[in-house]
XYZ file of C-alpha atoms in Angstrom:
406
model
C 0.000 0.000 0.000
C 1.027 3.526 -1.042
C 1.952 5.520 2.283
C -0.882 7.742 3.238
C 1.501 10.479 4.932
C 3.954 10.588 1.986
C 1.834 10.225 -0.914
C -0.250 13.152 1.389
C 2.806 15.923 1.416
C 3.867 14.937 -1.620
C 0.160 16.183 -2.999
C 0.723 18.542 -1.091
C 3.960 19.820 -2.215
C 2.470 19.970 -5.491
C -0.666 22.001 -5.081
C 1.020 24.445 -3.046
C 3.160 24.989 -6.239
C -0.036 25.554 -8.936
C 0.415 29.389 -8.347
C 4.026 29.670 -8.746
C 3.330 27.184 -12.051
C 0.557 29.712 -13.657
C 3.111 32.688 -13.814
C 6.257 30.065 -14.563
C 3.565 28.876 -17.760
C 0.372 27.061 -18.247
C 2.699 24.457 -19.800
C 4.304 23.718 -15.950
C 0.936 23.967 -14.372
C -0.318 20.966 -16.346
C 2.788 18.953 -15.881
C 2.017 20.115 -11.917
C -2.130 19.163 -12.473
C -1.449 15.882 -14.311
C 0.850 14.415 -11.244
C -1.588 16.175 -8.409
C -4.499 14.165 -10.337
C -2.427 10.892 -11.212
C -0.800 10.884 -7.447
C -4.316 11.339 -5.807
C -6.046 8.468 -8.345
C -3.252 5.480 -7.618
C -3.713 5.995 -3.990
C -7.000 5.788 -4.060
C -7.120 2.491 -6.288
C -4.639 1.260 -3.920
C -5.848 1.797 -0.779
C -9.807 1.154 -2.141
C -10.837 4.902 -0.582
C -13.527 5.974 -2.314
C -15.225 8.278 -0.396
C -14.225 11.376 -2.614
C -15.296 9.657 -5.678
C -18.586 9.073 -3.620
C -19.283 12.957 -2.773
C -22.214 14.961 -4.129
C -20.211 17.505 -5.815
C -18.312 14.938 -8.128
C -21.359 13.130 -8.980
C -22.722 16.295 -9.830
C -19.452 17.018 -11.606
C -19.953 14.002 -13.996
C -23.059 14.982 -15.092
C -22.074 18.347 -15.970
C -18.673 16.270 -17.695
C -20.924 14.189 -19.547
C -23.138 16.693 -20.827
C -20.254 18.587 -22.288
C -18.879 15.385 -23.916
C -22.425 15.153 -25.535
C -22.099 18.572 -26.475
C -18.924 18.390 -28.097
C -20.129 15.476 -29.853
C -22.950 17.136 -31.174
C -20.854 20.505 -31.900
C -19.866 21.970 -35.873
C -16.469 21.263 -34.917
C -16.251 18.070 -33.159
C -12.446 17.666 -32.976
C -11.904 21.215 -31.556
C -14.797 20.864 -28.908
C -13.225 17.689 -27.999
C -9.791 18.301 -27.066
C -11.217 20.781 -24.450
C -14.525 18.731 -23.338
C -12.741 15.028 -22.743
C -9.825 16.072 -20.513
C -12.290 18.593 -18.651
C -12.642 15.908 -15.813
C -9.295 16.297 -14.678
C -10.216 19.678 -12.860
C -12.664 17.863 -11.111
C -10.297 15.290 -9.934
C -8.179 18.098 -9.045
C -10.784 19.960 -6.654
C -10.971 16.379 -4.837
C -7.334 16.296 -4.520
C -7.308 20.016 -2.973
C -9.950 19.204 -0.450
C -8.058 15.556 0.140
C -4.897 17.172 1.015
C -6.621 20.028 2.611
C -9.098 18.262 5.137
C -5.885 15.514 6.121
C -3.115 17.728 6.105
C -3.601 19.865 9.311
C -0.317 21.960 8.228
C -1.901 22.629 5.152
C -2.429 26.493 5.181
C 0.734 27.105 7.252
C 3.084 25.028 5.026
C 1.119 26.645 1.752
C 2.152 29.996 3.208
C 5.921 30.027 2.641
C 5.214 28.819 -0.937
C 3.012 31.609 -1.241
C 3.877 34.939 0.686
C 7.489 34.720 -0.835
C 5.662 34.966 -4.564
C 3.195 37.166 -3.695
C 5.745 39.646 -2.141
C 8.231 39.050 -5.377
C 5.195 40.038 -7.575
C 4.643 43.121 -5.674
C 7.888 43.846 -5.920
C 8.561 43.382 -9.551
C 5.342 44.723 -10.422
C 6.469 48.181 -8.488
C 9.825 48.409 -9.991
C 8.169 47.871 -13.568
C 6.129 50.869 -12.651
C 8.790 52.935 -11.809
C 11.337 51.920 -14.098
C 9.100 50.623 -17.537
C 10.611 47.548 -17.045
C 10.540 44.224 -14.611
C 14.055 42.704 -12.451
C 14.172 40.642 -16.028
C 14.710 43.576 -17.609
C 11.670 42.916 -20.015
C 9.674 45.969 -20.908
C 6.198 46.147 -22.466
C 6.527 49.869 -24.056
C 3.421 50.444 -22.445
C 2.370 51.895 -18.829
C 0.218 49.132 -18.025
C 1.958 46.457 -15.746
C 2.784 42.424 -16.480
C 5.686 41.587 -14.132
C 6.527 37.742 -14.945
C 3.457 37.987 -17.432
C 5.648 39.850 -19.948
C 3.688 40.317 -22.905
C 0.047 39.037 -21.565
C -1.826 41.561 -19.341
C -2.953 39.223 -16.724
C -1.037 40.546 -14.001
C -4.500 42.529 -11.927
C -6.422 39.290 -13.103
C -4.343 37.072 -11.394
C -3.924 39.009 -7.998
C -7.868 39.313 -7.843
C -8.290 35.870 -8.244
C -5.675 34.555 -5.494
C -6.779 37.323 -3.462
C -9.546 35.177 -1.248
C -6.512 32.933 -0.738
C -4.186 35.694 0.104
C -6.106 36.670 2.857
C -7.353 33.176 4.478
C -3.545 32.179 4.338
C -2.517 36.011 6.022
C -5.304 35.748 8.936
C -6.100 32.075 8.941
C -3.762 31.727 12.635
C -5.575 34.212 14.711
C -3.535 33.949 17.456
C -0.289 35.672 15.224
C -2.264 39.376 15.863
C 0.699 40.914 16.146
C 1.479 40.765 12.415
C -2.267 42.683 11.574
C -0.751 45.633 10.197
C 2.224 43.658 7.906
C -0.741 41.416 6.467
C -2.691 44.587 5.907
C -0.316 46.064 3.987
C 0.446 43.980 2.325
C -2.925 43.281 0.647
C -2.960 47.045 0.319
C -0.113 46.704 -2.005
C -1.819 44.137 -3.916
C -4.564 45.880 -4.309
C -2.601 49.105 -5.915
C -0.912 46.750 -7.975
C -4.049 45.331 -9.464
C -5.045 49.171 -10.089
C -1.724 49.955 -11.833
C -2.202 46.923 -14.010
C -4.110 48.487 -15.745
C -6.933 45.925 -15.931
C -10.535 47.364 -15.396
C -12.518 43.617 -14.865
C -9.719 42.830 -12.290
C -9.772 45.871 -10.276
C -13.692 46.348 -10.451
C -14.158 42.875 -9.248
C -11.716 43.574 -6.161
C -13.771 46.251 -5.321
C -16.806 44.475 -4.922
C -14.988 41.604 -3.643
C -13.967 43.959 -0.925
C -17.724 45.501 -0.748
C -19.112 41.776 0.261
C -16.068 41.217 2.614
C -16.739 44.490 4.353
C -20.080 44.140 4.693
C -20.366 40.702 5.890
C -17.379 40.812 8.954
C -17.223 42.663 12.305
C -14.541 44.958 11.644
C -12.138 45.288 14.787
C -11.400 48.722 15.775
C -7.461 48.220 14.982
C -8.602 47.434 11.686
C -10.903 50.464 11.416
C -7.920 52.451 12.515
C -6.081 51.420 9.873
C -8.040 51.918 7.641
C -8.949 55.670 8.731
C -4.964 56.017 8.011
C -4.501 53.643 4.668
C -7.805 54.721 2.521
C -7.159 58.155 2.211
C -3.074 57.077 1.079
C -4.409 54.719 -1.460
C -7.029 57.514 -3.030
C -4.406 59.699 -3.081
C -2.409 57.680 -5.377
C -5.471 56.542 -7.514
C -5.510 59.911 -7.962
C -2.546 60.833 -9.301
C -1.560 57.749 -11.050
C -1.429 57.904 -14.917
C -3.442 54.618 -15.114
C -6.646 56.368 -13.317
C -8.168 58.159 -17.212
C -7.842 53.674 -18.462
C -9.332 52.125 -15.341
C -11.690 54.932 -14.753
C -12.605 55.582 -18.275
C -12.107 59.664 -17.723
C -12.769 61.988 -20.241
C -13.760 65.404 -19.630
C -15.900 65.430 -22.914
C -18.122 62.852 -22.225
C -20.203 61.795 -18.675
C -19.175 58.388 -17.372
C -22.126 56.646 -18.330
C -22.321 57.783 -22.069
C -18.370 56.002 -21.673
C -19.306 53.243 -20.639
C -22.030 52.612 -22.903
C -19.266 53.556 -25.782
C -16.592 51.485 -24.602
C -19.126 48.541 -24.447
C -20.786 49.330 -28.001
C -17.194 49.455 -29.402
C -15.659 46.590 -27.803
C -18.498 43.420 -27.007
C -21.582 44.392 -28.391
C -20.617 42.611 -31.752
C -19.432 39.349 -30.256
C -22.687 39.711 -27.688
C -24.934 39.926 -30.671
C -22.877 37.483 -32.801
C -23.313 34.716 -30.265
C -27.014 35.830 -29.487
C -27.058 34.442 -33.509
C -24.925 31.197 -32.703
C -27.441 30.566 -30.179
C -30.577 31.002 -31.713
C -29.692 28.463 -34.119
C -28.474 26.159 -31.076
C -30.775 26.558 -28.677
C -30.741 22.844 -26.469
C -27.488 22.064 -26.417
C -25.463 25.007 -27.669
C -22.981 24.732 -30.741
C -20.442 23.368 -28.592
C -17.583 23.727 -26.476
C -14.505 26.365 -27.724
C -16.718 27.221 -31.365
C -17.234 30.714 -30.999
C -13.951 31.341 -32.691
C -15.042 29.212 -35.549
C -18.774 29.833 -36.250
C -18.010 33.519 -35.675
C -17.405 34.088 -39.223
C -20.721 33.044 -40.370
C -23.156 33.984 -37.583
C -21.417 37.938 -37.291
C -23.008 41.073 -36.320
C -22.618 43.854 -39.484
C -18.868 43.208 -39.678
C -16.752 40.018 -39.251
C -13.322 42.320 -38.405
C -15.692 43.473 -35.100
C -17.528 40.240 -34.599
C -15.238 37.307 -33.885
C -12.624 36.657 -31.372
C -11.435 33.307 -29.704
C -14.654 33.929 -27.325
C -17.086 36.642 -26.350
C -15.653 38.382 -23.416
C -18.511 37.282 -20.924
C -18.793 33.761 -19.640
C -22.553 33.635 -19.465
C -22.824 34.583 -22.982
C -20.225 32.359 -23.915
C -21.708 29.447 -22.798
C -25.123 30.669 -23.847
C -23.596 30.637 -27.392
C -21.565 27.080 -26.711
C -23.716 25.395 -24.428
C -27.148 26.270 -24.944
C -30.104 26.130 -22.443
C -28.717 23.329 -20.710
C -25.311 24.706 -20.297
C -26.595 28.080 -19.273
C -28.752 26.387 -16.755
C -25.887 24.714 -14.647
C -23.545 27.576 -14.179
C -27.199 30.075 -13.366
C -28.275 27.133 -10.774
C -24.703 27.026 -9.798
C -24.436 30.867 -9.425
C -27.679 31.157 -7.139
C -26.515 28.206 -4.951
C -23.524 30.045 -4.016
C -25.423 33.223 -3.008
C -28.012 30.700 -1.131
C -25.183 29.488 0.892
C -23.379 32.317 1.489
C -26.719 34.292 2.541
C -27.180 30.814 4.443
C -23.964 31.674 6.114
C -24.425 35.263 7.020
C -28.316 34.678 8.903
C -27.066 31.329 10.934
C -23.575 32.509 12.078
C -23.294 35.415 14.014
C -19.735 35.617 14.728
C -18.770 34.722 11.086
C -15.322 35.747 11.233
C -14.068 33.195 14.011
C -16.407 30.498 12.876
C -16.754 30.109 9.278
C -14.089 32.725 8.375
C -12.373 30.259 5.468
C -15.842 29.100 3.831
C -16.792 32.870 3.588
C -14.133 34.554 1.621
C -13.599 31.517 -0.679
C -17.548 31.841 -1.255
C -16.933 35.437 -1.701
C -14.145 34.898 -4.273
C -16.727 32.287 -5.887
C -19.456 34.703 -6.405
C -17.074 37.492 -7.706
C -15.359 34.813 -10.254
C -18.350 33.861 -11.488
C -20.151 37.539 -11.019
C -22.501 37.652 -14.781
C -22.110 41.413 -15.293
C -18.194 41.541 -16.200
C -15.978 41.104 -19.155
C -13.914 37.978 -18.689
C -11.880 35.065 -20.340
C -12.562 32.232 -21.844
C -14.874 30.251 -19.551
C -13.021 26.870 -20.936
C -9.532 28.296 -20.700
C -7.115 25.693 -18.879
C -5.395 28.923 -16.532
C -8.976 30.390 -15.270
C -10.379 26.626 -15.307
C -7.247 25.795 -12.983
C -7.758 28.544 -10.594
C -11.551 27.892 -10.834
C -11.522 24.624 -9.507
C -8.233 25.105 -7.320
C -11.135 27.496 -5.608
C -13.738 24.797 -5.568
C -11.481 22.276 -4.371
C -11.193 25.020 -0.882
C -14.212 25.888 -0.805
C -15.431 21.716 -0.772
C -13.223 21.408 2.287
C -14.845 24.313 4.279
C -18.227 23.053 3.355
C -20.288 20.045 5.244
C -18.307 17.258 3.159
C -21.318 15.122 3.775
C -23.715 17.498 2.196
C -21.310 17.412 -1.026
């Protein structure tokens, strides 16, 4: 029999990496992904425990798998659905292995923070010195004010941040006995948070905002924190202020009000691929025309002009898997959507003193909801990076649920 403690840090090891991997290259990641998932399966052939295999969730997961296998085999473009619908299982085998490792590792936060911290803070760094200098410690520059870091040439430095960020701050507070390191943690995120700004990346930063909206308004702020605050908010406007990236992330112009901007910036940008896959859809209304097609029926189902129309997906995962997946697809991820807000309002009425006592399954539920948040440009819902840190969430979030209500 495999050893359960070894074959445990050694998952371990390995999922505390997946970060690191995603800026190192999605490439590394699914190296990373493939031996999380092929570690986690032989031990459980070998040592006949099936009770993750047995859970709600991945039951529920196997539907949704098979459905998009049907899908894809139904699709215009069966080969190219395919290669993205038939190793789509492995997230789900990954989520298990998260809340496997998780649940039986009790230092599983503590360890994961000195794989973490040290990245986030080299980020931070790099991302700072790019500001300052137009160029990262590399020495690569981007001839452009917007930030990358490690990213180089893809602007998915702010996206990233704002998706770790739940875990960033269960990982800072999750040992509330280490108080005296409140302020450090604080500041940190603070720095994160001006980072994501400087990116340049509207979605990102807009989504940490309201990220930060639900956090605020769901905990019992302490009156250190308050404090700091007082002194930290008015620093951070300050800067928003005068930084170069506010007239991009803000959308300023002194010509036109902000909501005639916004309704130009989304006219020019998504209302073509919005109506395009409205027209994919209509003609696929069941099942959808299939997994990762946008990009090829684009051509024939575009709105006025092809040039504006098409693009590897539509910018919004709702309509994207409107477009790809139909009623049925659309269906899961709505159901999905409004069980998260069930159980986080769930959370909020039956636990009074949320922060002490459900702290961890409330700001991965929060990061959740803002991931999958309906009004907000985004990626491609099927793309491996945001699929990995998708269901690296889920597999958290599993563990600080009722495992026997999954």
């Amino acid at each position: 029999m495999i050893s359960f403690k070894n074959n445990l840090q050694i998952i371990s090891w390995l999922i505390y990496s997946i970060p690191l991997s995603l800026v190192c290259g999605i490439f590394v990641t699914e190296i990373i992904v493939f031996l999380i998932v092929s570690l986690f399966l032989v031990y459980i052939y070998v040592n006949k425990d099936f009770y993750y295999l047995k859970s709600k969730f991945f039951k529920i997961f196997i539907i949704v798998y098979i459905f998009l296998i049907i899908n894809s085999l139904l699709s215009e473009d069966i080969f190219l659905s395919l290669k993205v619908s038939l190793p789509y299982i492995r997230y789900g085998f990954l989520s298990l292995a998260i809340w496997f490792a998780y649940q039986n590792n009790e230092k599983f936060l503590k360890e994961f923070k000195y794989f973490f911290i040290p990245l986030i803070i080299f980020l931070l760094i790099d991302g700072f010195f790019q500001f300052y200098f137009g160029k990262n410690i590399l020495g690569y520059s981007t001839q452009s004010s917007r930030l990358s870091s490690l990213f180089f040439d893809e602007w998915i430095l702010g996206s990233y941040l704002q998706k770790f960020y739940p875990l960033l701050i269960i990982i800072l507070f999750h040992d509330q006995i280490e108080k005296k390191y409140i302020y450090l943690n604080f500041i940190i995120l603070t720095l994160v948070y001006l980072i994501v700004f400087l990116s340049g990346e509207r979605t990102a930063f807009y989504l940490l905002n309201f990220l930060l909206i639900i956090l605020f308004l769901s905990f019992n702020i302490s009156k250190k924190i308050k404090f700091f605050l007082y002194l930290i908010v008015p620093l951070v406007i300050l800067i928003l202020i005068n930084s170069p990236m506010k007239e991009r992330v803000f959308l300023l112009d002194n010509k036109i009000n902000f909501k005639d901007k916004i309704i130009s910036f989304y006219n020019y940008n998504y209302k073509y691929y919005h109506k395009t896959s409205l027209n994919i859809f209509l003609d696929h209304k069941l099942l959808g025309s299939g997994v990762k097609t946008f990009r090829v029926l684009c051509d024939d189902y575009y709105y006025l002009e092809v040039t504006k129309s098409c693009s590897t997906h539509p910018h919004n995962y709702y309509i994207q898997i409107l477009a790809e997946c139909g009623i049925l697809g659309i269906f899961i991820i709505f159901i999905f959507f409004i069980y998260l807000i069930y159980k986080y309002i769930n959370l909020l009425i039956k636990n009074k003193r949320l922060l002490n006592q459900k702290f961890h399954q409330a700001i991965i539920l929060s990061g959740l909801l803002v991931y999958l948040w309906p009004i907000a440009t985004s990626g491609n819902f099927f793309n491996n990076f945001l699929s990995i840190i998708l269901f690296f969430n889920l597999g958290l979030f599993i563990r600080n649920s009722n495992s026997n209500k999954l």
